[in-house]
Amino acid sequence: MAERDHAYHHGDLRAALVEEAAAMISEGGAASVTMRAIGSRLGVSRAAPYRHFPDKTALLVAVAVEGFRRLNRRLRGSSTGAAGSSVERLRHMGEQYVRFALENPAHYRLMYGREALARQDHPELREAAAVLLEHLIGVIRVHQQRGEIEREDPRAQAYVAWSAVHGLASLLIERQIDPNFDVDALLNQTTETLLVGLRGAGTATG
Amino acid sequence: MAERDHAYHHGDLRAALVEEAAAMISEGGAASVTMRAIGSRLGVSRAAPYRHFPDKTALLVAVAVEGFRRLNRRLRGSSTGAAGSSVERLRHMGEQYVRFALENPAHYRLMYGREALARQDHPELREAAAVLLEHLIGVIRVHQQRGEIEREDPRAQAYVAWSAVHGLASLLIERQIDPNFDVDALLNQTTETLLVGLRGAGTATG
DNA sequence: GGGTGTATGTTGACGCCGTCAACAACGTCG
DNA sequence: CGACGTTGTTGACGGCGTCAACATACACCC
């Protein structure tokens, strides 16, 4: 039997659990993740995960944190590497954000779904999300200094921008948007509207 | 024993189930809704609900549909009744949308959470959401005709606007936004940015 | 190198869950 | 007044998360 190198001890069960849970989530949604099922898929008993995570929620939090890391990496690449004007970069960042959500819907849902992750506070999760926000704020500051968008509280502007892309991603994922609609066009129009709104203020009232 | 008027038969158990489930959701989140618990709260056995709903998901769908109805009623009031310019009315509508979500977080989550409602399609739920969208499109058309926002596909503009308010509501509900932040100010800035973006297009690029 | 302690994995059990089948009471209509 | 459909009840089943008791493997010290 050459099937298991480490025999009794798994080697790195913790990492394997997070990886496998992520795979199951993208295959069958968060509901398909069961302590029994995940153990069975890894050739391990149902209670084995409890040596590495206090409960199921903690495991899911680890999966969500890993999701934030991947999303962060992707956004970081698009905000520094891309060509074109700097506003173009901000737009590209928004696009990458929405595409990530569309490519990993169940994972994205888990990252933001407070319901699935119980009512408790999970500091690591909060921090992973905060890193993303801080990065966005930094990018916005740069654009402010170049006079490309209005100089208001960059944190507020970041929240507005985040709301726009998160809202679009969320509605698309939850199939609230007509599937016949051209996603790329809608994405373009969203970032366009957002950037115009951030740049020129004036009064929209009256 | 004067405690039950109808003795064996409940009277209108179906309506009572929807109402009670909604109450439990706002008290303890969707996870606290259990066929056993809801039955017990209504003085009825755990299997009684199955005479009115094929399964638990169907009951939750009914609750979500009721949520959409309430939200619709609220938005309809704010888009026709409010004072001020007509753009002011659109802004007010966005505000009411977000406030509804903040006042009924668990209910709102249920309305848009595809996860909780399984993977199936629920026509009534889809239709309830569609009514909301159609109303928004109608309001946008009116503003287009008055030249207050750019004349593009009103459906696309509706999606953009919906994304903005849904995103903000969602981030607030899931506590992704610094609680020290002034919600009213953020809400104002979101609607402001959105309206400016919808009104003046030009090119944000370069 | 043998013994010991700790980390890791297993098994059995518990209570909760959604759901179904079989049964019972109610109300209605001939 | 009797037959019947509707509505509610009870018992049971399998699946779930989790805990306690037990077993194995590895690491380290003499």
CSV table of C-alpha atoms (C1' of nucleotides) in Angstrom, one decimal:
chain,number,residue,atom,x,y,z
A,1,MET,CA,0.0,0.0,0.0
A,2,ALA,CA,1.9,3.0,-1.3
A,3,GLU,CA,-1.2,5.2,-1.1
A,4,ARG,CA,-0.3,7.1,2.1
A,5,ASP,CA,3.3,8.2,2.7
A,6,HIS,CA,2.8,9.3,6.2
A,7,ALA,CA,0.6,6.4,7.3
A,8,TYR,CA,-1.1,7.4,10.5
A,9,HIS,CA,-0.1,11.0,10.6
A,10,HIS,CA,-1.2,13.0,7.7
A,11,GLY,CA,1.6,15.4,7.3
A,12,ASP,CA,-0.1,18.7,7.0
A,13,LEU,CA,-3.8,18.0,7.6
A,14,ARG,CA,-4.6,21.6,8.5
A,15,ALA,CA,-3.5,22.9,5.1
A,16,ALA,CA,-5.2,20.0,3.3
A,17,LEU,CA,-8.5,20.7,5.2
A,18,VAL,CA,-8.5,24.3,4.1
A,19,GLU,CA,-7.7,23.4,0.5
A,20,GLU,CA,-10.3,20.6,0.3
A,21,ALA,CA,-13.0,22.7,1.9
A,22,ALA,CA,-12.3,25.4,-0.7
A,23,ALA,CA,-12.6,22.8,-3.4
A,24,MET,CA,-15.9,21.5,-2.0
A,25,ILE,CA,-17.3,25.0,-1.7
A,26,SER,CA,-16.7,25.7,-5.4
A,27,GLU,CA,-18.0,22.4,-6.4
A,28,GLY,CA,-21.2,22.3,-4.4
A,29,GLY,CA,-21.5,25.4,-2.3
A,30,ALA,CA,-20.9,26.0,1.3
A,31,ALA,CA,-23.8,23.8,2.3
A,32,SER,CA,-22.0,20.7,0.9
A,33,VAL,CA,-19.1,21.2,3.3
A,34,THR,CA,-19.6,18.7,6.0
A,35,MET,CA,-17.1,17.5,8.6
A,36,ARG,CA,-17.8,14.0,7.7
A,37,ALA,CA,-17.6,14.6,3.9
A,38,ILE,CA,-14.4,16.6,4.1
A,39,GLY,CA,-12.8,14.0,6.4
A,40,SER,CA,-13.8,11.2,4.0
A,41,ARG,CA,-12.4,13.0,1.0
A,42,LEU,CA,-9.1,13.3,2.8
A,43,GLY,CA,-9.1,9.7,4.0
A,44,VAL,CA,-9.5,10.8,7.6
A,45,SER,CA,-12.2,10.4,10.3
A,46,ARG,CA,-14.9,12.9,10.9
A,47,ALA,CA,-13.4,14.2,14.1
A,48,ALA,CA,-9.9,14.6,12.8
A,49,PRO,CA,-10.4,18.2,11.8
A,50,TYR,CA,-11.1,19.1,15.5
A,51,ARG,CA,-7.4,18.7,16.2
A,52,HIS,CA,-6.7,21.7,14.0
A,53,PHE,CA,-9.9,23.8,14.3
A,54,PRO,CA,-12.1,24.3,17.3
A,55,ASP,CA,-15.2,24.0,15.2
A,56,LYS,CA,-16.5,24.0,11.7
A,57,THR,CA,-16.9,27.8,11.7
A,58,ALA,CA,-13.2,28.2,12.4
A,59,LEU,CA,-12.4,26.1,9.4
A,60,LEU,CA,-14.7,28.1,7.1
A,61,VAL,CA,-13.1,31.3,8.4
A,62,ALA,CA,-9.7,30.0,7.4
A,63,VAL,CA,-11.1,29.3,3.9
A,64,ALA,CA,-12.6,32.8,3.7
A,65,VAL,CA,-9.3,34.3,4.8
A,66,GLU,CA,-7.5,32.4,2.1
A,67,GLY,CA,-10.0,33.8,-0.3
A,68,PHE,CA,-9.2,37.4,0.7
A,69,ARG,CA,-5.5,36.7,0.3
A,70,ARG,CA,-6.1,35.5,-3.3
A,71,LEU,CA,-8.3,38.5,-4.1
A,72,ASN,CA,-5.7,40.8,-2.6
A,73,ARG,CA,-2.9,39.3,-4.7
A,74,ARG,CA,-5.0,39.7,-7.8
A,75,LEU,CA,-6.0,43.3,-7.1
A,76,ARG,CA,-2.4,44.3,-6.2
A,77,GLY,CA,-1.3,43.0,-9.5
A,78,SER,CA,-3.9,45.0,-11.4
A,79,SER,CA,-3.3,48.2,-9.6
A,80,THR,CA,0.5,48.3,-10.1
A,81,GLY,CA,1.0,46.4,-13.3
A,82,ALA,CA,-1.6,47.7,-15.7
A,83,ALA,CA,-0.9,50.0,-18.6
A,84,GLY,CA,-2.8,53.2,-19.6
A,85,SER,CA,-3.7,56.2,-17.5
A,86,SER,CA,-3.9,55.9,-13.8
A,87,VAL,CA,-7.6,56.2,-13.8
A,88,GLU,CA,-7.6,53.3,-16.2
A,89,ARG,CA,-5.8,51.4,-13.5
A,90,LEU,CA,-8.5,52.1,-11.0
A,91,ARG,CA,-11.1,50.9,-13.4
A,92,HIS,CA,-9.1,47.8,-14.1
A,93,MET,CA,-8.9,47.1,-10.4
A,94,GLY,CA,-12.7,47.2,-10.2
A,95,GLU,CA,-13.0,44.9,-13.1
A,96,GLN,CA,-10.7,42.4,-11.5
A,97,TYR,CA,-12.7,42.6,-8.3
A,98,VAL,CA,-15.9,41.7,-10.0
A,99,ARG,CA,-14.3,39.0,-12.1
A,100,PHE,CA,-12.9,37.3,-9.1
A,101,ALA,CA,-16.3,37.2,-7.6
A,102,LEU,CA,-17.8,35.7,-10.8
A,103,GLU,CA,-15.1,33.1,-11.0
A,104,ASN,CA,-15.4,32.1,-7.4
A,105,PRO,CA,-19.0,32.8,-6.4
A,106,ALA,CA,-19.4,30.4,-3.5
A,107,HIS,CA,-16.0,31.5,-2.1
A,108,TYR,CA,-16.9,35.1,-2.5
A,109,ARG,CA,-20.2,34.6,-0.7
A,110,LEU,CA,-18.5,32.9,2.1
A,111,MET,CA,-16.0,35.8,2.5
A,112,TYR,CA,-18.9,38.3,3.0
A,113,GLY,CA,-21.6,36.1,4.4
A,114,ARG,CA,-21.9,36.8,8.0
A,115,GLU,CA,-24.7,34.4,8.3
A,116,ALA,CA,-22.7,31.3,7.4
A,117,LEU,CA,-19.9,32.3,9.7
A,118,ALA,CA,-22.1,32.7,12.7
A,119,ARG,CA,-22.5,35.8,14.7
A,120,GLN,CA,-19.1,35.8,16.3
A,121,ASP,CA,-16.2,38.2,15.5
A,122,HIS,CA,-13.2,36.7,13.7
A,123,PRO,CA,-10.3,39.0,13.9
A,124,GLU,CA,-8.2,37.4,11.2
A,125,LEU,CA,-11.1,37.6,8.8
A,126,ARG,CA,-11.7,41.2,9.7
A,127,GLU,CA,-8.0,41.9,9.2
A,128,ALA,CA,-7.9,40.2,5.8
A,129,ALA,CA,-10.8,42.4,4.6
A,130,ALA,CA,-9.1,45.5,6.1
A,131,VAL,CA,-6.0,44.9,4.1
A,132,LEU,CA,-8.1,45.1,0.9
A,133,LEU,CA,-9.7,48.3,2.0
A,134,GLU,CA,-6.4,50.0,2.9
A,135,HIS,CA,-5.0,49.1,-0.4
A,136,LEU,CA,-8.0,50.7,-2.2
A,137,ILE,CA,-7.7,53.8,0.0
A,138,GLY,CA,-4.0,54.1,-1.0
A,139,VAL,CA,-4.8,53.9,-4.7
A,140,ILE,CA,-7.5,56.5,-4.3
A,141,ARG,CA,-5.1,58.8,-2.5
A,142,VAL,CA,-2.7,58.6,-5.4
A,143,HIS,CA,-5.4,59.5,-7.8
A,144,GLN,CA,-6.5,62.4,-5.6
A,145,GLN,CA,-2.9,63.8,-5.7
A,146,ARG,CA,-2.9,63.7,-9.4
A,147,GLY,CA,-6.2,65.6,-9.4
A,148,GLU,CA,-8.1,62.9,-11.2
A,149,ILE,CA,-10.8,62.6,-8.6
A,150,GLU,CA,-12.1,65.0,-6.1
A,151,ARG,CA,-10.3,65.5,-2.8
A,152,GLU,CA,-12.7,64.3,-0.1
A,153,ASP,CA,-12.2,61.8,2.6
A,154,PRO,CA,-10.5,59.0,0.7
A,155,ARG,CA,-11.9,56.5,3.1
A,156,ALA,CA,-15.5,57.5,2.2
A,157,GLN,CA,-14.6,57.4,-1.5
A,158,ALA,CA,-13.2,54.0,-1.0
A,159,TYR,CA,-16.4,52.8,0.6
A,160,VAL,CA,-18.4,54.2,-2.2
A,161,ALA,CA,-16.3,52.5,-4.8
A,162,TRP,CA,-16.3,49.3,-2.9
A,163,SER,CA,-20.1,49.4,-2.6
A,164,ALA,CA,-20.4,49.8,-6.3
A,165,VAL,CA,-18.3,46.8,-7.3
A,166,HIS,CA,-19.4,44.6,-4.4
A,167,GLY,CA,-23.1,45.4,-5.2
A,168,LEU,CA,-22.6,44.5,-8.8
A,169,ALA,CA,-20.7,41.3,-8.0
A,170,SER,CA,-23.3,40.3,-5.4
A,171,LEU,CA,-26.3,40.9,-7.7
A,172,LEU,CA,-24.6,38.9,-10.5
A,173,ILE,CA,-23.7,36.1,-8.2
A,174,GLU,CA,-27.1,35.8,-6.8
A,175,ARG,CA,-28.6,35.8,-10.3
A,176,GLN,CA,-30.6,39.0,-9.7
A,177,ILE,CA,-29.5,40.4,-13.0
A,178,ASP,CA,-31.0,39.3,-16.3
A,179,PRO,CA,-28.6,36.6,-17.7
A,180,ASN,CA,-29.1,37.9,-21.2
A,181,PHE,CA,-27.5,41.2,-20.2
A,182,ASP,CA,-23.9,41.7,-21.4
A,183,VAL,CA,-21.8,41.5,-18.2
A,184,ASP,CA,-18.9,43.3,-19.7
A,185,ALA,CA,-20.9,46.2,-20.8
A,186,LEU,CA,-22.6,46.4,-17.4
A,187,LEU,CA,-19.3,46.3,-15.7
A,188,ASN,CA,-17.9,49.0,-17.9
A,189,GLN,CA,-20.9,51.2,-17.3
A,190,THR,CA,-20.6,50.7,-13.5
A,191,THR,CA,-17.0,51.7,-13.4
A,192,GLU,CA,-17.6,54.6,-15.8
A,193,THR,CA,-20.5,55.9,-13.7
A,194,LEU,CA,-18.5,55.5,-10.6
A,195,LEU,CA,-15.4,57.3,-11.9
A,196,VAL,CA,-17.5,60.2,-13.3
A,197,GLY,CA,-19.2,60.5,-10.0
A,198,LEU,CA,-16.0,60.5,-8.0
A,199,ARG,CA,-14.3,63.0,-10.3
A,200,GLY,CA,-16.8,65.7,-10.8
A,201,ALA,CA,-19.0,66.6,-7.8
A,202,GLY,CA,-20.8,69.9,-8.1
A,203,THR,CA,-24.4,69.5,-6.9
A,204,ALA,CA,-26.6,66.9,-8.4
A,205,THR,CA,-29.4,68.4,-6.5
A,206,GLY,CA,-31.9,70.7,-8.3
B,1,MET,CA,-59.1,26.4,28.7
B,2,ALA,CA,-59.7,29.6,26.7
B,3,GLU,CA,-56.3,29.6,25.2
B,4,ARG,CA,-57.2,28.3,21.8
B,5,ASP,CA,-60.2,29.4,20.0
B,6,HIS,CA,-60.1,27.0,17.2
B,7,ALA,CA,-59.0,24.0,19.3
B,8,TYR,CA,-57.6,21.4,16.9
B,9,HIS,CA,-57.6,23.4,13.8
B,10,HIS,CA,-55.5,26.5,13.9
B,11,GLY,CA,-57.5,28.9,11.7
B,12,ASP,CA,-54.8,30.3,9.5
B,13,LEU,CA,-51.7,28.4,10.2
B,14,ARG,CA,-50.0,29.3,6.9
B,15,ALA,CA,-50.1,33.0,7.6
B,16,ALA,CA,-49.0,32.5,11.2
B,17,LEU,CA,-46.0,30.4,10.1
B,18,VAL,CA,-44.8,33.1,7.7
B,19,GLU,CA,-45.3,35.8,10.3
B,20,GLU,CA,-43.6,33.8,13.1
B,21,ALA,CA,-40.7,32.8,10.9
B,22,ALA,CA,-40.1,36.4,10.0
B,23,ALA,CA,-40.1,37.3,13.7
B,24,MET,CA,-37.6,34.6,14.5
B,25,ILE,CA,-35.4,35.7,11.7
B,26,SER,CA,-35.2,39.2,13.0
B,27,GLU,CA,-34.7,38.0,16.5
B,28,GLY,CA,-32.0,35.4,16.0
B,29,GLY,CA,-31.1,35.2,12.3
B,30,ALA,CA,-32.2,32.7,9.7
B,31,ALA,CA,-30.2,29.9,11.5
B,32,SER,CA,-32.5,30.1,14.5
B,33,VAL,CA,-35.6,29.2,12.4
B,34,THR,CA,-36.3,25.5,13.0
B,35,MET,CA,-39.3,23.6,12.1
B,36,ARG,CA,-39.5,22.4,15.6
B,37,ALA,CA,-38.9,25.8,17.2
B,38,ILE,CA,-41.5,27.6,15.0
B,39,GLY,CA,-44.0,24.9,15.6
B,40,SER,CA,-43.5,25.1,19.3
B,41,ARG,CA,-43.8,28.9,19.3
B,42,LEU,CA,-47.2,28.5,17.6
B,43,GLY,CA,-48.3,25.7,19.9
B,44,VAL,CA,-48.3,23.2,17.1
B,45,SER,CA,-46.3,20.1,16.3
B,46,ARG,CA,-43.1,20.0,14.3
B,47,ALA,CA,-44.7,18.4,11.3
B,48,ALA,CA,-47.7,20.7,11.1
B,49,PRO,CA,-46.0,23.2,8.7
B,50,TYR,CA,-45.6,20.4,6.2
B,51,ARG,CA,-49.4,20.6,5.5
B,52,HIS,CA,-48.8,24.2,4.2
B,53,PHE,CA,-45.3,24.1,2.8
B,54,PRO,CA,-43.5,21.2,1.0
B,55,ASP,CA,-40.3,21.9,2.9
B,56,LYS,CA,-38.5,24.4,5.0
B,57,THR,CA,-37.1,26.2,2.0
B,58,ALA,CA,-40.6,26.9,0.7
B,59,LEU,CA,-41.5,28.6,4.0
B,60,LEU,CA,-38.4,30.7,3.9
B,61,VAL,CA,-39.1,31.7,0.3
B,62,ALA,CA,-42.6,32.9,1.4
B,63,VAL,CA,-40.9,35.0,4.1
B,64,ALA,CA,-38.5,36.5,1.6
B,65,VAL,CA,-41.4,37.3,-0.8
B,66,GLU,CA,-43.2,39.0,2.0
B,67,GLY,CA,-40.0,41.0,2.6
B,68,PHE,CA,-39.9,42.1,-1.1
B,69,ARG,CA,-43.5,43.2,-0.8
B,70,ARG,CA,-42.8,45.4,2.2
B,71,LEU,CA,-39.8,46.9,0.6
B,72,ASN,CA,-41.7,47.6,-2.6
B,73,ARG,CA,-44.4,49.3,-0.6
B,74,ARG,CA,-41.9,51.5,1.1
B,75,LEU,CA,-40.1,52.5,-2.1
B,76,ARG,CA,-43.3,53.2,-3.9
B,77,GLY,CA,-44.3,55.6,-1.2
B,78,SER,CA,-41.0,57.4,-1.4
B,79,SER,CA,-40.8,57.7,-5.1
B,80,THR,CA,-44.3,59.2,-5.5
B,81,GLY,CA,-44.9,61.1,-2.3
B,82,ALA,CA,-41.7,63.0,-1.6
B,83,ALA,CA,-41.2,66.7,-2.0
B,84,GLY,CA,-38.4,68.5,-3.8
B,85,SER,CA,-37.0,68.1,-7.2
B,86,SER,CA,-37.5,64.9,-9.0
B,87,VAL,CA,-33.8,63.9,-8.7
B,88,GLU,CA,-34.3,64.5,-5.0
B,89,ARG,CA,-37.0,61.8,-5.2
B,90,LEU,CA,-34.6,59.3,-6.7
B,91,ARG,CA,-32.1,60.0,-4.0
B,92,HIS,CA,-34.8,59.6,-1.4
B,93,MET,CA,-35.7,56.2,-2.9
B,94,GLY,CA,-32.1,55.0,-2.5
B,95,GLU,CA,-32.0,56.2,1.0
B,96,GLN,CA,-35.2,54.3,1.9
B,97,TYR,CA,-33.8,51.2,0.2
B,98,VAL,CA,-30.7,51.2,2.4
B,99,ARG,CA,-32.6,52.1,5.5
B,100,PHE,CA,-35.0,49.1,5.0
B,101,ALA,CA,-31.9,46.8,4.8
B,102,LEU,CA,-30.5,48.3,8.0
B,103,GLU,CA,-33.7,48.0,9.9
B,104,ASN,CA,-34.3,44.4,8.7
B,105,PRO,CA,-30.8,43.0,8.2
B,106,ALA,CA,-31.6,39.3,8.5
B,107,HIS,CA,-34.7,39.6,6.4
B,108,TYR,CA,-32.8,41.5,3.7
B,109,ARG,CA,-30.0,38.8,3.7
B,110,LEU,CA,-32.6,36.2,3.2
B,111,MET,CA,-34.2,38.0,0.3
B,112,TYR,CA,-30.9,38.1,-1.6
B,113,GLY,CA,-29.1,35.0,-0.1
B,114,ARG,CA,-29.2,32.3,-2.7
B,115,GLU,CA,-27.3,30.1,-0.4
B,116,ALA,CA,-29.9,29.9,2.3
B,117,LEU,CA,-32.7,29.3,-0.2
B,118,ALA,CA,-30.9,26.4,-1.8
B,119,ARG,CA,-30.0,26.2,-5.4
B,120,GLN,CA,-33.5,25.9,-6.9
B,121,ASP,CA,-35.4,28.5,-8.8
B,122,HIS,CA,-38.3,30.0,-7.0
B,123,PRO,CA,-40.5,31.9,-9.5
B,124,GLU,CA,-42.5,33.9,-7.0
B,125,LEU,CA,-39.3,35.1,-5.4
B,126,ARG,CA,-37.9,36.0,-8.8
B,127,GLU,CA,-41.1,37.9,-9.6
B,128,ALA,CA,-41.2,39.8,-6.4
B,129,ALA,CA,-37.6,41.0,-7.1
B,130,ALA,CA,-38.5,41.8,-10.7
B,131,VAL,CA,-41.4,44.1,-9.6
B,132,LEU,CA,-38.8,46.1,-7.6
B,133,LEU,CA,-36.5,46.4,-10.6
B,134,GLU,CA,-39.3,47.4,-13.0
B,135,HIS,CA,-40.4,50.2,-10.7
B,136,LEU,CA,-36.9,51.5,-10.5
B,137,ILE,CA,-36.6,51.4,-14.3
B,138,GLY,CA,-39.8,53.4,-14.6
B,139,VAL,CA,-38.6,56.1,-12.2
B,140,ILE,CA,-35.3,56.3,-14.2
B,141,ARG,CA,-37.2,56.7,-17.5
B,142,VAL,CA,-39.1,59.6,-16.0
B,143,HIS,CA,-35.9,61.3,-15.0
B,144,GLN,CA,-34.4,60.7,-18.4
B,145,GLN,CA,-37.3,62.4,-20.1
B,146,ARG,CA,-36.8,65.4,-17.9
B,147,GLY,CA,-33.2,65.5,-19.1
B,148,GLU,CA,-31.9,65.0,-15.5
B,149,ILE,CA,-29.8,61.9,-16.3
B,150,GLU,CA,-28.2,60.7,-19.5
B,151,ARG,CA,-30.3,58.8,-22.0
B,152,GLU,CA,-28.8,55.4,-22.1
B,153,ASP,CA,-30.4,52.0,-21.6
B,154,PRO,CA,-32.6,52.7,-18.5
B,155,ARG,CA,-32.3,49.0,-17.6
B,156,ALA,CA,-28.5,49.3,-17.4
B,157,GLN,CA,-28.7,52.5,-15.4
B,158,ALA,CA,-31.2,50.8,-13.1
B,159,TYR,CA,-28.7,47.9,-12.5
B,160,VAL,CA,-25.9,50.4,-11.8
B,161,ALA,CA,-28.1,52.3,-9.3
B,162,TRP,CA,-29.3,49.1,-7.7
B,163,SER,CA,-25.7,47.8,-7.4
B,164,ALA,CA,-24.7,51.0,-5.6
B,165,VAL,CA,-27.4,50.9,-3.0
B,166,HIS,CA,-27.4,47.1,-2.6
B,167,GLY,CA,-23.6,47.1,-2.2
B,168,LEU,CA,-23.7,49.8,0.5
B,169,ALA,CA,-26.6,48.0,2.3
B,170,SER,CA,-24.8,44.7,2.1
B,171,LEU,CA,-21.5,46.0,3.4
B,172,LEU,CA,-23.2,47.8,6.2
B,173,ILE,CA,-25.2,44.8,7.2
B,174,GLU,CA,-22.2,42.5,7.1
B,175,ARG,CA,-20.3,44.9,9.3
B,176,GLN,CA,-17.6,45.5,6.7
B,177,ILE,CA,-17.8,49.2,7.2
B,178,ASP,CA,-16.1,51.0,10.2
B,179,PRO,CA,-19.0,51.4,12.7
B,180,ASN,CA,-17.6,54.8,13.7
B,181,PHE,CA,-18.3,56.0,10.2
B,182,ASP,CA,-21.3,58.3,9.9
B,183,VAL,CA,-23.9,56.2,8.0
B,184,ASP,CA,-26.0,59.1,6.9
B,185,ALA,CA,-23.0,60.9,5.5
B,186,LEU,CA,-21.9,57.8,3.6
B,187,LEU,CA,-25.3,57.2,2.3
B,188,ASN,CA,-25.5,60.8,1.1
B,189,GLN,CA,-22.1,60.5,-0.6
B,190,THR,CA,-23.1,57.3,-2.3
B,191,THR,CA,-26.3,58.7,-3.8
B,192,GLU,CA,-24.5,61.9,-4.7
B,193,THR,CA,-21.7,60.1,-6.5
B,194,LEU,CA,-24.2,57.9,-8.2
B,195,LEU,CA,-26.4,60.7,-9.4
B,196,VAL,CA,-23.5,62.7,-10.7
B,197,GLY,CA,-22.2,59.7,-12.5
B,198,LEU,CA,-25.6,59.0,-14.1
B,199,ARG,CA,-26.1,62.6,-15.1
B,200,GLY,CA,-22.9,63.6,-16.7
B,201,ALA,CA,-21.1,61.0,-18.8
B,202,GLY,CA,-18.3,62.4,-21.0
B,203,THR,CA,-15.2,60.3,-20.8
B,204,ALA,CA,-13.7,59.5,-17.5
B,205,THR,CA,-10.9,57.9,-19.4
B,206,GLY,CA,-7.6,59.8,-19.9
C,1,DG,C1',18.1,2.2,21.9
C,2,DG,C1',14.3,1.9,25.1
C,3,DG,C1',10.9,4.6,27.6
C,4,DT,C1',7.9,8.4,28.1
C,5,DG,C1',5.0,12.3,26.9
C,6,DT,C1',2.5,14.9,23.5
C,7,DA,C1',0.4,15.6,19.2
C,8,DT,C1',-2.6,13.5,16.2
C,9,DG,C1',-6.3,10.4,14.6
C,10,DT,C1',-10.4,7.0,15.7
C,11,DT,C1',-14.7,5.4,17.5
C,12,DG,C1',-19.0,5.6,20.1
C,13,DA,C1',-22.5,8.4,21.7
C,14,DC,C1',-25.6,12.5,22.3
C,15,DG,C1',-28.8,15.8,21.0
C,16,DC,C1',-30.5,18.5,17.3
C,17,DC,C1',-32.1,18.8,12.7
C,18,DG,C1',-35.4,18.0,8.3
C,19,DT,C1',-38.5,14.9,6.7
C,20,DC,C1',-41.7,10.9,5.9
C,21,DA,C1',-45.4,7.4,7.0
C,22,DA,C1',-49.1,6.1,9.8
C,23,DC,C1',-52.6,7.6,12.6
C,24,DA,C1',-56.2,10.8,14.8
C,25,DA,C1',-59.3,14.5,15.2
C,26,DC,C1',-61.9,18.0,13.1
C,27,DG,C1',-65.3,20.1,9.9
C,28,DT,C1',-68.3,19.6,6.0
C,29,DC,C1',-71.5,18.1,3.0
C,30,DG,C1',-74.4,14.3,1.2
D,1,DC,C1',-75.8,10.8,10.7
D,2,DG,C1',-72.2,8.9,8.1
D,3,DA,C1',-68.4,9.3,4.7
D,4,DC,C1',-64.5,11.9,3.5
D,5,DG,C1',-61.0,15.4,2.8
D,6,DT,C1',-58.3,18.6,5.5
D,7,DT,C1',-55.4,19.5,9.1
D,8,DG,C1',-52.5,18.3,13.1
D,9,DT,C1',-49.8,14.5,15.9
D,10,DT,C1',-46.5,11.0,16.9
D,11,DG,C1',-42.8,7.8,16.0
D,12,DA,C1',-38.9,6.8,13.3
D,13,DC,C1',-34.9,7.5,10.2
D,14,DG,C1',-30.7,9.2,8.6
D,15,DG,C1',-27.5,13.0,8.7
D,16,DC,C1',-25.4,16.6,11.1
D,17,DG,C1',-21.8,19.0,14.7
D,18,DT,C1',-19.5,17.9,18.6
D,19,DC,C1',-17.5,15.7,22.8
D,20,DA,C1',-15.2,12.1,25.7
D,21,DA,C1',-12.5,8.0,25.8
D,22,DC,C1',-9.3,5.6,23.6
D,23,DA,C1',-5.3,4.4,20.3
D,24,DT,C1',-1.4,5.2,17.6
D,25,DA,C1',2.7,7.5,16.0
D,26,DC,C1',6.4,10.4,16.5
D,27,DA,C1',10.1,13.2,19.2
D,28,DC,C1',13.0,13.6,22.6
D,29,DC,C1',15.8,12.4,26.7
D,30,DC,C1',18.6,9.0,29.5
